[in-house]
Coordinates of N, CA and C in Angstrom, one line a residue:
X193 N 42.8 117.8 111.5 CA 42.0 117.5 110.3 C 41.3 118.8 109.9
X194 N 41.5 119.1 108.6 CA 40.9 120.3 108.0 C 40.1 119.9 106.8
X195 N 39.1 120.7 106.5 CA 38.2 120.4 105.4 C 37.5 121.7 104.9
X196 N 37.5 121.9 103.6 CA 36.9 123.1 103.1 C 35.4 123.0 102.9
X197 N 34.8 121.8 103.1 CA 33.4 121.6 102.9 C 32.6 122.3 104.1
X198 N 31.5 123.0 103.7 CA 30.7 123.7 104.6 C 29.4 123.1 104.8
X199 N 29.0 122.8 106.0 CA 27.7 122.1 106.3 C 26.8 123.0 107.1
X200 N 25.6 123.2 106.6 CA 24.6 124.0 107.3 C 23.6 123.0 108.0
X201 N 23.4 123.2 109.3 CA 22.5 122.3 110.0 C 21.3 123.2 110.4
X202 N 20.1 122.7 109.9 CA 18.8 123.4 110.2 C 18.0 122.5 111.1
X203 N 18.1 122.7 112.4 CA 17.5 121.8 113.4 C 17.0 122.6 114.6
X204 N 15.8 122.4 115.0 CA 15.3 123.2 116.1 C 15.5 122.6 117.5
X205 N 15.8 121.3 117.5 CA 16.1 120.6 118.8 C 17.5 120.9 119.2
X206 N 17.7 121.6 120.3 CA 19.1 122.0 120.7 C 20.0 120.8 121.0
X207 N 19.6 119.7 121.6 CA 20.6 118.6 121.9 C 21.0 118.0 120.6
X208 N 20.1 117.8 119.6 CA 20.5 117.2 118.3 C 21.3 118.2 117.5
X209 N 21.0 119.4 117.6 CA 21.8 120.5 116.9 C 23.2 120.5 117.4
X210 N 23.4 120.4 118.7 CA 24.8 120.4 119.3 C 25.5 119.1 118.9
X211 N 24.8 118.0 118.9 CA 25.4 116.7 118.6 C 25.9 116.7 117.1
X212 N 25.1 117.2 116.2 CA 25.5 117.3 114.8 C 26.6 118.2 114.6
X213 N 26.6 119.4 115.3 CA 27.7 120.3 115.2 C 29.0 119.7 115.7
X214 N 29.0 119.1 116.9 CA 30.2 118.5 117.4 C 30.7 117.4 116.5
X215 N 29.8 116.6 116.0 CA 30.2 115.5 115.1 C 30.9 116.0 113.8
X216 N 30.2 116.9 113.2 CA 30.7 117.4 111.9 C 32.0 118.2 112.1
X217 N 32.0 119.1 113.1 CA 33.2 119.9 113.4 C 34.4 119.0 113.7
X218 N 34.1 117.9 114.5 CA 35.2 117.0 114.9 C 35.8 116.3 113.8
X219 N 35.1 116.2 112.7 CA 35.6 115.5 111.5 C 36.1 116.5 110.4
X220 N 36.3 117.8 110.9 CA 37.0 118.8 110.0 C 36.1 119.6 109.2
X221 N 34.8 119.4 109.2 CA 33.9 120.2 108.4 C 33.7 121.6 109.0
X222 N 33.5 122.6 108.2 CA 33.0 123.9 108.6 C 31.5 123.9 108.8
X223 N 31.1 124.3 110.0 CA 29.7 124.1 110.4 C 29.0 125.4 110.8
X224 N 27.8 125.6 110.4 CA 26.9 126.6 111.0 C 25.6 126.0 111.3
X225 N 25.0 126.4 112.4 CA 23.7 125.8 112.8 C 22.7 126.9 113.0
X226 N 21.4 126.6 112.6 CA 20.3 127.5 112.8 C 19.1 126.7 113.2
X227 N 18.1 127.4 113.7 CA 16.9 126.8 114.3 C 15.7 126.8 113.4
X228 N 15.7 127.7 112.4 CA 14.4 127.9 111.6 C 14.7 127.9 110.1
X229 N 13.7 127.7 109.3 CA 13.8 127.8 107.9 C 14.3 129.1 107.4
X230 N 13.7 130.2 108.1 CA 14.1 131.5 107.7 C 15.6 131.8 107.9
X231 N 16.1 131.4 109.0 CA 17.5 131.6 109.3 C 18.3 130.7 108.3
X232 N 17.8 129.5 108.0 CA 18.5 128.6 107.1 C 18.6 129.3 105.7
X233 N 17.5 129.9 105.2 CA 17.5 130.5 103.9 C 18.5 131.6 103.8
X234 N 18.6 132.4 104.9 CA 19.6 133.5 104.9 C 21.0 132.9 104.8
X235 N 21.3 131.8 105.5 CA 22.7 131.3 105.5 C 23.0 130.6 104.1
X236 N 21.9 130.0 103.5 CA 22.2 129.4 102.2 C 22.5 130.4 101.2
X237 N 21.9 131.6 101.2 CA 22.1 132.6 100.2 C 23.4 133.4 100.5
X238 N 23.8 133.5 101.8 CA 25.0 134.3 102.1 C 26.3 133.5 102.3
X239 N 26.1 132.3 102.9 CA 27.3 131.5 103.3 C 27.6 130.4 102.2
X240 N 26.6 130.1 101.4 CA 26.7 129.1 100.3 C 27.3 127.8 100.8
X241 N 26.6 127.0 101.6 CA 27.1 125.8 102.1 C 27.2 124.7 101.0
X242 N 28.0 123.7 101.2 CA 28.1 122.6 100.3 C 27.1 121.5 100.6
X243 N 26.5 121.5 101.8 CA 25.6 120.5 102.2 C 24.6 121.0 103.2
X244 N 23.4 120.6 103.2 CA 22.4 121.0 104.2 C 21.9 119.8 104.9
X245 N 22.0 119.8 106.2 CA 21.3 118.8 107.1 C 20.0 119.4 107.6
X246 N 18.9 118.8 107.2 CA 17.6 119.5 107.4 C 16.6 118.6 108.2
X247 N 16.1 119.2 109.3 CA 15.0 118.5 110.1 C 13.7 118.9 109.4
X248 N 12.7 118.0 109.3 CA 11.5 118.4 108.7 C 10.5 119.2 109.6
X249 N 10.6 118.9 110.9 CA 9.7 119.6 111.8 C 10.2 120.9 112.3
X250 N 10.3 121.9 111.5 CA 10.8 123.2 111.9 C 9.6 124.1 112.4
X251 N 9.9 125.0 113.3 CA 8.9 125.8 113.9 C 8.2 126.8 113.0
X252 N 8.9 127.2 111.9 CA 8.3 128.2 111.0 C 8.0 127.8 109.6
X253 N 8.2 126.5 109.3 CA 7.9 126.0 108.0 C 7.9 124.4 108.0
X254 N 7.2 123.9 107.1 CA 7.3 122.4 106.9 C 8.5 122.1 106.0
X255 N 9.3 121.2 106.5 CA 10.5 120.8 105.8 C 10.4 120.4 104.4
X256 N 9.2 119.7 104.1 CA 9.0 119.3 102.7 C 8.8 120.5 101.8
X257 N 8.0 121.5 102.2 CA 7.8 122.7 101.5 C 9.1 123.5 101.3
X258 N 9.8 123.5 102.4 CA 11.1 124.2 102.3 C 12.1 123.6 101.3
X259 N 12.1 122.2 101.3 CA 12.9 121.5 100.3 C 12.5 121.8 98.9
X260 N 11.2 121.8 98.6 CA 10.7 122.1 97.3 C 11.1 123.5 96.9
X261 N 11.0 124.4 97.8 CA 11.3 125.8 97.5 C 12.8 125.9 97.1
X262 N 13.7 125.3 97.9 CA 15.1 125.3 97.6 C 15.4 124.7 96.3
X263 N 14.7 123.7 95.9 CA 15.0 123.0 94.6 C 14.6 123.8 93.4
X264 N 13.9 124.9 93.6 CA 13.6 125.8 92.5 C 14.7 126.7 92.1
X265 N 15.8 126.7 93.0 CA 16.9 127.6 92.6 C 18.3 127.1 93.1
X266 N 18.4 126.0 93.8 CA 19.7 125.5 94.2 C 19.7 124.0 94.1
X267 N 20.9 123.4 93.7 CA 21.1 122.0 93.7 C 21.9 121.5 94.9
X268 N 22.1 122.4 95.9 CA 22.9 122.0 97.0 C 22.3 120.7 97.7
X269 N 23.1 119.7 97.9 CA 22.6 118.4 98.4 C 22.0 118.6 99.8
X270 N 20.9 117.9 100.0 CA 20.1 118.0 101.2 C 19.9 116.6 101.8
X271 N 20.4 116.4 103.1 CA 20.1 115.2 103.8 C 19.1 115.5 104.8
X272 N 17.9 114.9 104.7 CA 16.8 115.1 105.7 C 17.1 114.2 106.9
X273 N 17.0 114.8 108.1 CA 17.2 114.1 109.3 C 15.9 114.3 110.1
X274 N 15.1 113.2 110.3 CA 13.8 113.3 110.9 C 13.4 112.2 111.7
X275 N 12.5 112.4 112.7 CA 11.9 111.4 113.5 C 10.8 110.6 112.7
X276 N 10.3 111.2 111.6 CA 9.3 110.6 110.8 C 9.9 109.3 110.1
X277 N 9.5 108.1 110.5 CA 10.1 106.9 110.1 C 9.3 106.1 109.1
X278 N 8.2 106.6 108.6 CA 7.4 105.8 107.7 C 8.0 105.9 106.3
X279 N 7.9 104.8 105.5 CA 8.4 104.8 104.1 C 7.8 105.9 103.3
X280 N 6.5 106.2 103.5 CA 5.8 107.3 102.8 C 6.5 108.6 103.0
X281 N 6.9 108.9 104.3 CA 7.6 110.1 104.6 C 8.9 110.3 103.9
X282 N 9.6 109.2 103.8 CA 10.9 109.2 103.1 C 10.7 109.5 101.6
X283 N 9.7 108.8 101.0 CA 9.4 109.0 99.6 C 9.0 110.5 99.3
X284 N 8.2 111.0 100.2 CA 7.8 112.4 100.0 C 9.0 113.4 100.0
X285 N 9.9 113.1 101.0 CA 11.1 114.0 101.1 C 12.0 113.9 99.9
X286 N 12.2 112.6 99.4 CA 13.0 112.4 98.3 C 12.4 112.9 97.0
X287 N 11.1 112.8 96.9 CA 10.4 113.3 95.7 C 10.4 114.8 95.7
X288 N 10.5 115.4 96.9 CA 10.5 116.9 97.0 C 11.9 117.4 96.6
X289 N 12.9 116.6 96.6 CA 14.2 117.0 96.1 C 15.4 116.7 97.1
X290 N 15.1 116.1 98.2 CA 16.2 115.7 99.1 C 17.0 114.6 98.5
X291 N 18.3 114.6 98.8 CA 19.3 113.6 98.3 C 19.3 112.4 99.1
X292 N 19.0 112.5 100.4 CA 19.0 111.3 101.3 C 18.1 111.6 102.5
X293 N 17.9 110.5 103.3 CA 17.0 110.6 104.4 C 17.5 109.7 105.5
X294 N 17.7 110.2 106.7 CA 18.1 109.5 107.9 C 17.0 109.6 108.9
X295 N 16.7 108.5 109.5 CA 15.6 108.5 110.6 C 16.3 108.6 112.0
X296 N 15.8 109.5 112.8 CA 16.3 109.6 114.2 C 15.8 108.4 115.0
X297 N 16.6 107.7 115.9 CA 18.0 108.0 116.1 C 18.9 107.3 115.0
X298 N 20.1 107.8 114.8 CA 20.9 107.2 113.8 C 22.4 107.1 114.3
X299 N 23.2 106.3 113.7 CA 24.6 106.2 114.2 C 25.5 107.3 113.6
X300 N 26.5 107.6 114.3 CA 27.4 108.7 113.8 C 28.1 108.2 112.5
X301 N 28.5 106.9 112.5 CA 29.2 106.4 111.3 C 28.3 106.5 110.1
X302 N 27.1 106.1 110.2 CA 26.2 106.1 109.1 C 26.0 107.6 108.6
X303 N 25.8 108.5 109.5 CA 25.6 109.9 109.0 C 26.9 110.4 108.3
X304 N 28.0 110.1 108.8 CA 29.3 110.6 108.2 C 29.4 110.0 106.8
X305 N 29.0 108.7 106.7 CA 29.1 108.1 105.4 C 28.2 108.8 104.4
X306 N 27.0 109.1 104.8 CA 26.0 109.8 103.9 C 26.5 111.2 103.6
X307 N 27.1 111.8 104.5 CA 27.7 113.2 104.3 C 28.8 113.1 103.2
X308 N 29.6 112.1 103.3 CA 30.7 112.0 102.3 C 30.1 111.7 100.9
X309 N 29.1 110.9 100.8 CA 28.5 110.6 99.5 C 27.8 111.9 99.0
X310 N 27.1 112.6 99.8 CA 26.4 113.8 99.4 C 27.4 114.9 98.9
X311 N 28.5 115.0 99.6 CA 29.5 116.0 99.2 C 30.2 115.6 97.9
X312 N 30.3 114.3 97.6 CA 30.8 113.9 96.3 C 29.8 114.3 95.2
X313 N 28.5 114.1 95.5 CA 27.5 114.6 94.5 C 27.6 116.1 94.2
X314 N 27.9 116.8 95.3 CA 28.0 118.3 95.1 C 29.2 118.6 94.3
X315 N 30.3 117.9 94.5 CA 31.6 118.1 93.8 C 31.4 117.9 92.3
X316 N 30.5 116.9 91.9 CA 30.2 116.6 90.6 C 28.8 117.0 90.1
X317 N 28.4 118.1 90.6 CA 27.0 118.5 90.5 C 26.6 118.7 89.0
X318 N 27.6 119.2 88.2 CA 27.3 119.4 86.8 C 27.7 118.2 86.0
X319 N 26.7 117.3 85.6 CA 27.1 116.1 85.0 C 26.9 116.1 83.5
X320 N 26.5 117.2 82.9 CA 26.2 117.3 81.5 C 27.4 116.9 80.6
X321 N 28.6 117.3 81.1 CA 29.8 117.1 80.3 C 30.5 115.8 80.6
X322 N 29.9 115.0 81.6 CA 30.5 113.7 81.9 C 30.2 112.7 80.8
X323 N 31.2 112.1 80.3 CA 31.0 111.1 79.2 C 31.2 109.7 79.6
X324 N 31.7 109.5 80.9 CA 32.0 108.1 81.3 C 31.8 108.0 82.8
X325 N 31.1 107.0 83.3 CA 31.0 106.7 84.7 C 31.5 105.3 84.9
X326 N 32.2 105.2 86.1 CA 32.7 103.9 86.4 C 32.4 103.5 87.9
X327 N 32.0 102.3 88.1 CA 31.7 101.7 89.4 C 32.2 100.3 89.4
X328 N 33.3 100.0 90.1 CA 33.9 98.7 90.1 C 34.4 98.4 88.7
X329 N 34.0 97.2 88.2 CA 34.5 96.8 86.8 C 33.5 97.3 85.7
X330 N 32.5 98.0 86.1 CA 31.5 98.5 85.1 C 31.8 99.9 84.7
X331 N 31.8 100.1 83.4 CA 32.0 101.4 82.8 C 30.9 101.7 81.9
X332 N 30.2 102.8 82.2 CA 29.1 103.3 81.3 C 29.7 104.5 80.5
X333 N 29.8 104.3 79.2 CA 30.3 105.4 78.3 C 29.1 106.0 77.7
X334 N 28.8 107.3 78.1 CA 27.6 108.0 77.6 C 27.8 108.4 76.1
X335 N 29.0 108.8 75.8 CA 29.3 109.2 74.4 C 29.0 108.1 73.4
X336 N 29.5 106.9 73.8 CA 29.4 105.7 72.9 C 28.1 105.0 73.1
X337 N 27.4 105.3 74.3 CA 26.2 104.6 74.7 C 26.4 103.1 74.8
X338 N 27.5 102.8 75.5 CA 27.9 101.4 75.7 C 28.1 101.2 77.2
X339 N 28.0 99.9 77.6 CA 28.2 99.5 79.0 C 29.1 98.3 78.9
X340 N 30.3 98.3 79.6 CA 31.2 97.2 79.7 C 31.4 96.7 81.1
X341 N 31.6 95.4 81.3 CA 31.9 94.9 82.6 C 33.1 94.0 82.4
X342 N 34.1 94.3 83.1 CA 35.4 93.6 83.0 C 35.8 93.5 81.5
X343 N 35.6 94.7 80.9 CA 36.0 94.9 79.5 C 35.2 94.2 78.5
X344 N 34.1 93.6 78.9 CA 33.2 92.9 78.0 C 31.9 93.7 77.8
X345 N 31.5 93.8 76.5 CA 30.3 94.6 76.3 C 29.1 93.9 76.9
X346 N 28.3 94.7 77.6 CA 27.0 94.2 78.2 C 25.9 94.7 77.4
X347 N 25.0 93.9 76.9 CA 23.9 94.3 76.1 C 22.7 94.6 77.0
X348 N 22.3 95.9 76.9 CA 21.2 96.4 77.7 C 20.0 96.8 76.8
X349 N 18.8 96.6 77.3 CA 17.7 97.1 76.5 C 17.7 98.7 76.7
X350 N 17.0 99.4 75.8 CA 16.9 100.8 75.9 C 16.4 101.3 77.3
X351 N 15.5 100.6 77.9 CA 15.0 101.0 79.2 C 16.0 100.8 80.3
X352 N 16.7 99.6 80.2 CA 17.8 99.3 81.2 C 18.9 100.3 81.1
X353 N 19.2 100.7 79.9 CA 20.3 101.7 79.7 C 19.9 103.1 80.3
X354 N 18.6 103.5 80.1 CA 18.1 104.7 80.6 C 18.2 104.7 82.1
X355 N 17.7 103.6 82.7 CA 17.7 103.5 84.2 C 19.1 103.6 84.7
X356 N 20.1 102.9 84.1 CA 21.5 102.9 84.6 C 22.1 104.3 84.4
X357 N 21.8 104.9 83.3 CA 22.3 106.3 83.1 C 21.8 107.2 84.1
X358 N 20.5 107.2 84.4 CA 19.9 108.1 85.4 C 20.5 107.8 86.8
X359 N 20.7 106.6 87.1 CA 21.3 106.2 88.4 C 22.7 106.8 88.5
X360 N 23.5 106.6 87.4 CA 24.9 107.0 87.3 C 25.0 108.5 87.4
X361 N 24.1 109.3 86.8 CA 24.2 110.7 86.9 C 23.8 111.2 88.3
X362 N 23.2 110.4 89.1 CA 22.9 110.7 90.4 C 23.6 109.8 91.4
X363 N 24.8 109.4 91.1 CA 25.6 108.5 91.9 C 25.5 108.8 93.4
X364 N 25.1 107.8 94.2 CA 25.0 108.0 95.6 C 23.7 108.5 96.1
X365 N 22.9 109.1 95.2 CA 21.6 109.7 95.6 C 20.5 108.7 95.6
X366 N 19.6 108.7 96.6 CA 18.5 107.8 96.5 C 17.5 108.4 95.5
X367 N 17.1 107.5 94.6 CA 16.1 107.9 93.6 C 14.8 107.0 93.8
X368 N 13.7 107.7 94.0 CA 12.5 107.0 94.2 C 12.0 106.3 93.0
X369 N 11.0 105.3 93.2 CA 10.4 104.7 92.1 C 9.7 105.7 91.2
X370 N 9.1 106.7 91.8 CA 8.4 107.7 91.0 C 9.4 108.5 90.1
X371 N 10.5 108.9 90.7 CA 11.5 109.7 89.9 C 12.1 108.9 88.8
X372 N 12.3 107.6 89.0 CA 12.8 106.7 87.9 C 11.8 106.5 86.8
X373 N 10.6 106.3 87.2 CA 9.5 106.1 86.3 C 9.3 107.3 85.4
X374 N 9.3 108.5 86.1 CA 9.1 109.7 85.3 C 10.2 110.0 84.3
X375 N 11.4 109.7 84.7 CA 12.6 109.9 83.8 C 12.6 108.9 82.7
X376 N 12.3 107.7 82.9 CA 12.4 106.6 81.9 C 11.2 106.4 81.1
X377 N 10.0 106.3 81.8 CA 8.8 106.0 81.1 C 7.9 107.2 80.8
X378 N 8.1 108.3 81.6 CA 7.3 109.5 81.4 C 6.3 109.7 82.6
X379 N 5.7 110.8 82.6 CA 4.8 111.2 83.7 C 3.5 110.4 83.9
X380 N 3.1 109.7 82.9 CA 1.9 108.9 83.0 C 2.1 107.5 83.6
X381 N 3.3 107.2 84.0 CA 3.6 105.9 84.5 C 4.1 105.9 85.9
X382 N 3.9 107.0 86.7 CA 4.5 107.1 88.0 C 4.0 106.2 89.1
X383 N 2.9 105.5 88.8 CA 2.3 104.6 89.8 C 2.6 103.1 89.5
X384 N 3.5 102.9 88.5 CA 3.8 101.5 88.1 C 5.2 101.1 88.6
X385 N 5.3 101.0 89.9 CA 6.6 100.7 90.5 C 7.2 99.4 90.1
X386 N 6.3 98.5 89.8 CA 6.7 97.1 89.4 C 7.6 97.1 88.1
X387 N 7.3 98.1 87.2 CA 8.2 98.3 86.0 C 9.6 98.4 86.4
X388 N 9.9 99.3 87.4 CA 11.2 99.6 87.9 C 11.8 98.3 88.5
X389 N 11.1 97.6 89.4 CA 11.6 96.4 90.0 C 12.1 95.4 89.0
X390 N 11.2 95.2 88.0 CA 11.6 94.2 87.0 C 12.9 94.5 86.3
X391 N 13.0 95.8 85.8 CA 14.2 96.2 85.1 C 15.4 96.3 85.9
X392 N 15.3 96.6 87.2 CA 16.4 96.6 88.1 C 16.9 95.2 88.3
X393 N 16.0 94.3 88.4 CA 16.4 92.8 88.6 C 17.2 92.4 87.3
X394 N 16.7 92.8 86.2 CA 17.4 92.4 84.9 C 18.8 93.1 84.9
X395 N 18.9 94.3 85.3 CA 20.2 95.0 85.3 C 21.1 94.3 86.2
X396 N 20.7 94.0 87.4 CA 21.6 93.3 88.3 C 22.1 92.0 87.8
X397 N 21.3 91.3 87.1 CA 21.8 90.0 86.5 C 22.9 90.2 85.4
X398 N 22.9 91.4 84.9 CA 23.8 91.7 83.8 C 25.1 92.4 84.3
X399 N 25.1 93.1 85.4 CA 26.3 93.9 85.8 C 26.8 93.5 87.2
X400 N 26.0 92.8 88.0 CA 26.4 92.5 89.4 C 27.1 91.1 89.4
X401 N 28.1 91.0 90.2 CA 28.7 89.7 90.4 C 27.8 88.7 91.1
X402 N 27.0 89.2 92.1 CA 26.0 88.4 92.7 C 24.7 89.2 92.8
X403 N 23.8 89.0 91.8 CA 22.6 89.7 91.8 C 21.8 89.7 93.1
X404 N 21.8 88.6 93.8 CA 21.1 88.5 95.1 C 21.7 89.4 96.2
X405 N 23.0 89.7 96.0 CA 23.7 90.5 97.0 C 24.4 91.7 96.2
X406 N 23.7 92.6 95.7 CA 24.2 93.6 94.8 C 25.2 94.5 95.5
X407 N 26.3 94.9 94.8 CA 27.3 95.8 95.2 C 27.0 97.2 94.8
X408 N 26.4 97.4 93.7 CA 26.2 98.7 93.0 C 24.8 99.3 93.1
X409 N 23.8 98.5 92.6 CA 22.5 99.0 92.6 C 21.8 98.6 94.0
X410 N 21.7 99.5 94.9 CA 21.3 99.2 96.2 C 19.8 99.5 96.4
X411 N 19.1 98.6 97.0 CA 17.7 98.9 97.3 C 17.5 99.7 98.6
X412 N 16.6 100.7 98.5 CA 16.2 101.4 99.7 C 14.7 100.9 99.9
X413 N 14.5 100.0 100.8 CA 13.2 99.3 100.9 C 12.0 100.3 100.9
X414 N 11.1 100.0 100.0 CA 9.9 100.8 99.9 C 10.0 102.2 99.4
X415 N 11.2 102.5 99.0 CA 11.5 103.9 98.6 C 12.0 103.9 97.1
X416 N 13.1 103.2 96.8 CA 13.7 103.2 95.5 C 15.1 102.6 95.5
X417 N 16.0 103.2 94.8 CA 17.3 102.6 94.6 C 18.4 103.7 94.6
X418 N 19.6 103.3 94.8 CA 20.8 104.2 94.7 C 21.9 103.4 94.0
X419 N 22.7 104.1 93.2 CA 23.9 103.4 92.6 C 25.1 103.9 93.4
X420 N 25.9 103.0 93.8 CA 27.1 103.4 94.6 C 28.3 102.8 93.9
X421 N 29.5 103.5 94.0 CA 30.7 102.9 93.6 C 31.3 102.2 94.7
X422 N 32.4 101.5 94.5 CA 33.1 100.7 95.6 C 34.3 101.4 96.0
X423 N 34.4 102.7 95.8 CA 35.6 103.4 96.2 C 35.4 103.9 97.6

């Protein structure tokens, strides 16, 4: 198995670092591992990885601050891997710019699935020129500003359309309530998470086969939502 995708692992715990290295290498990815944020920064600028696996508890920097710093100049996907398991910690990491968050301990299959999603995000990192998104039977045409499901036009409100478009542009990425609110309602509404829940429920009734068991708009409990395709 061979793969051109490069994964940088920034983790100070040697056993976890070795596990991640063996797992990713065994599935064909090119891997480099480092123990500190400083070493990670050097590899990001010189090796140019396609994905970063980042522990928050680094010896020389706080992972949240490091993520914020990276987001000032790179869009390389970041999956946070941390023992911090509170929902508030996940929200902070995602709001700082992480694409995803896994709590230790985690399963190999789950991590590999998250890696595949994050690498697809990286492959399609420039979304400005994308005029159409498809997930299952749903097609979002940005140019025409239309949404169809099984070739039938779905009528969305302006807010529903903005939410769906924001999710589609970040396909596979977890978006927090705060990120969605800021994008759709503006910076003065970032504490009104119930606005998002209401509109997501309405969206699901319009595009999901079974709104109670959604295939596309997936809830990340206490955190936010992600849009996934069924491929």
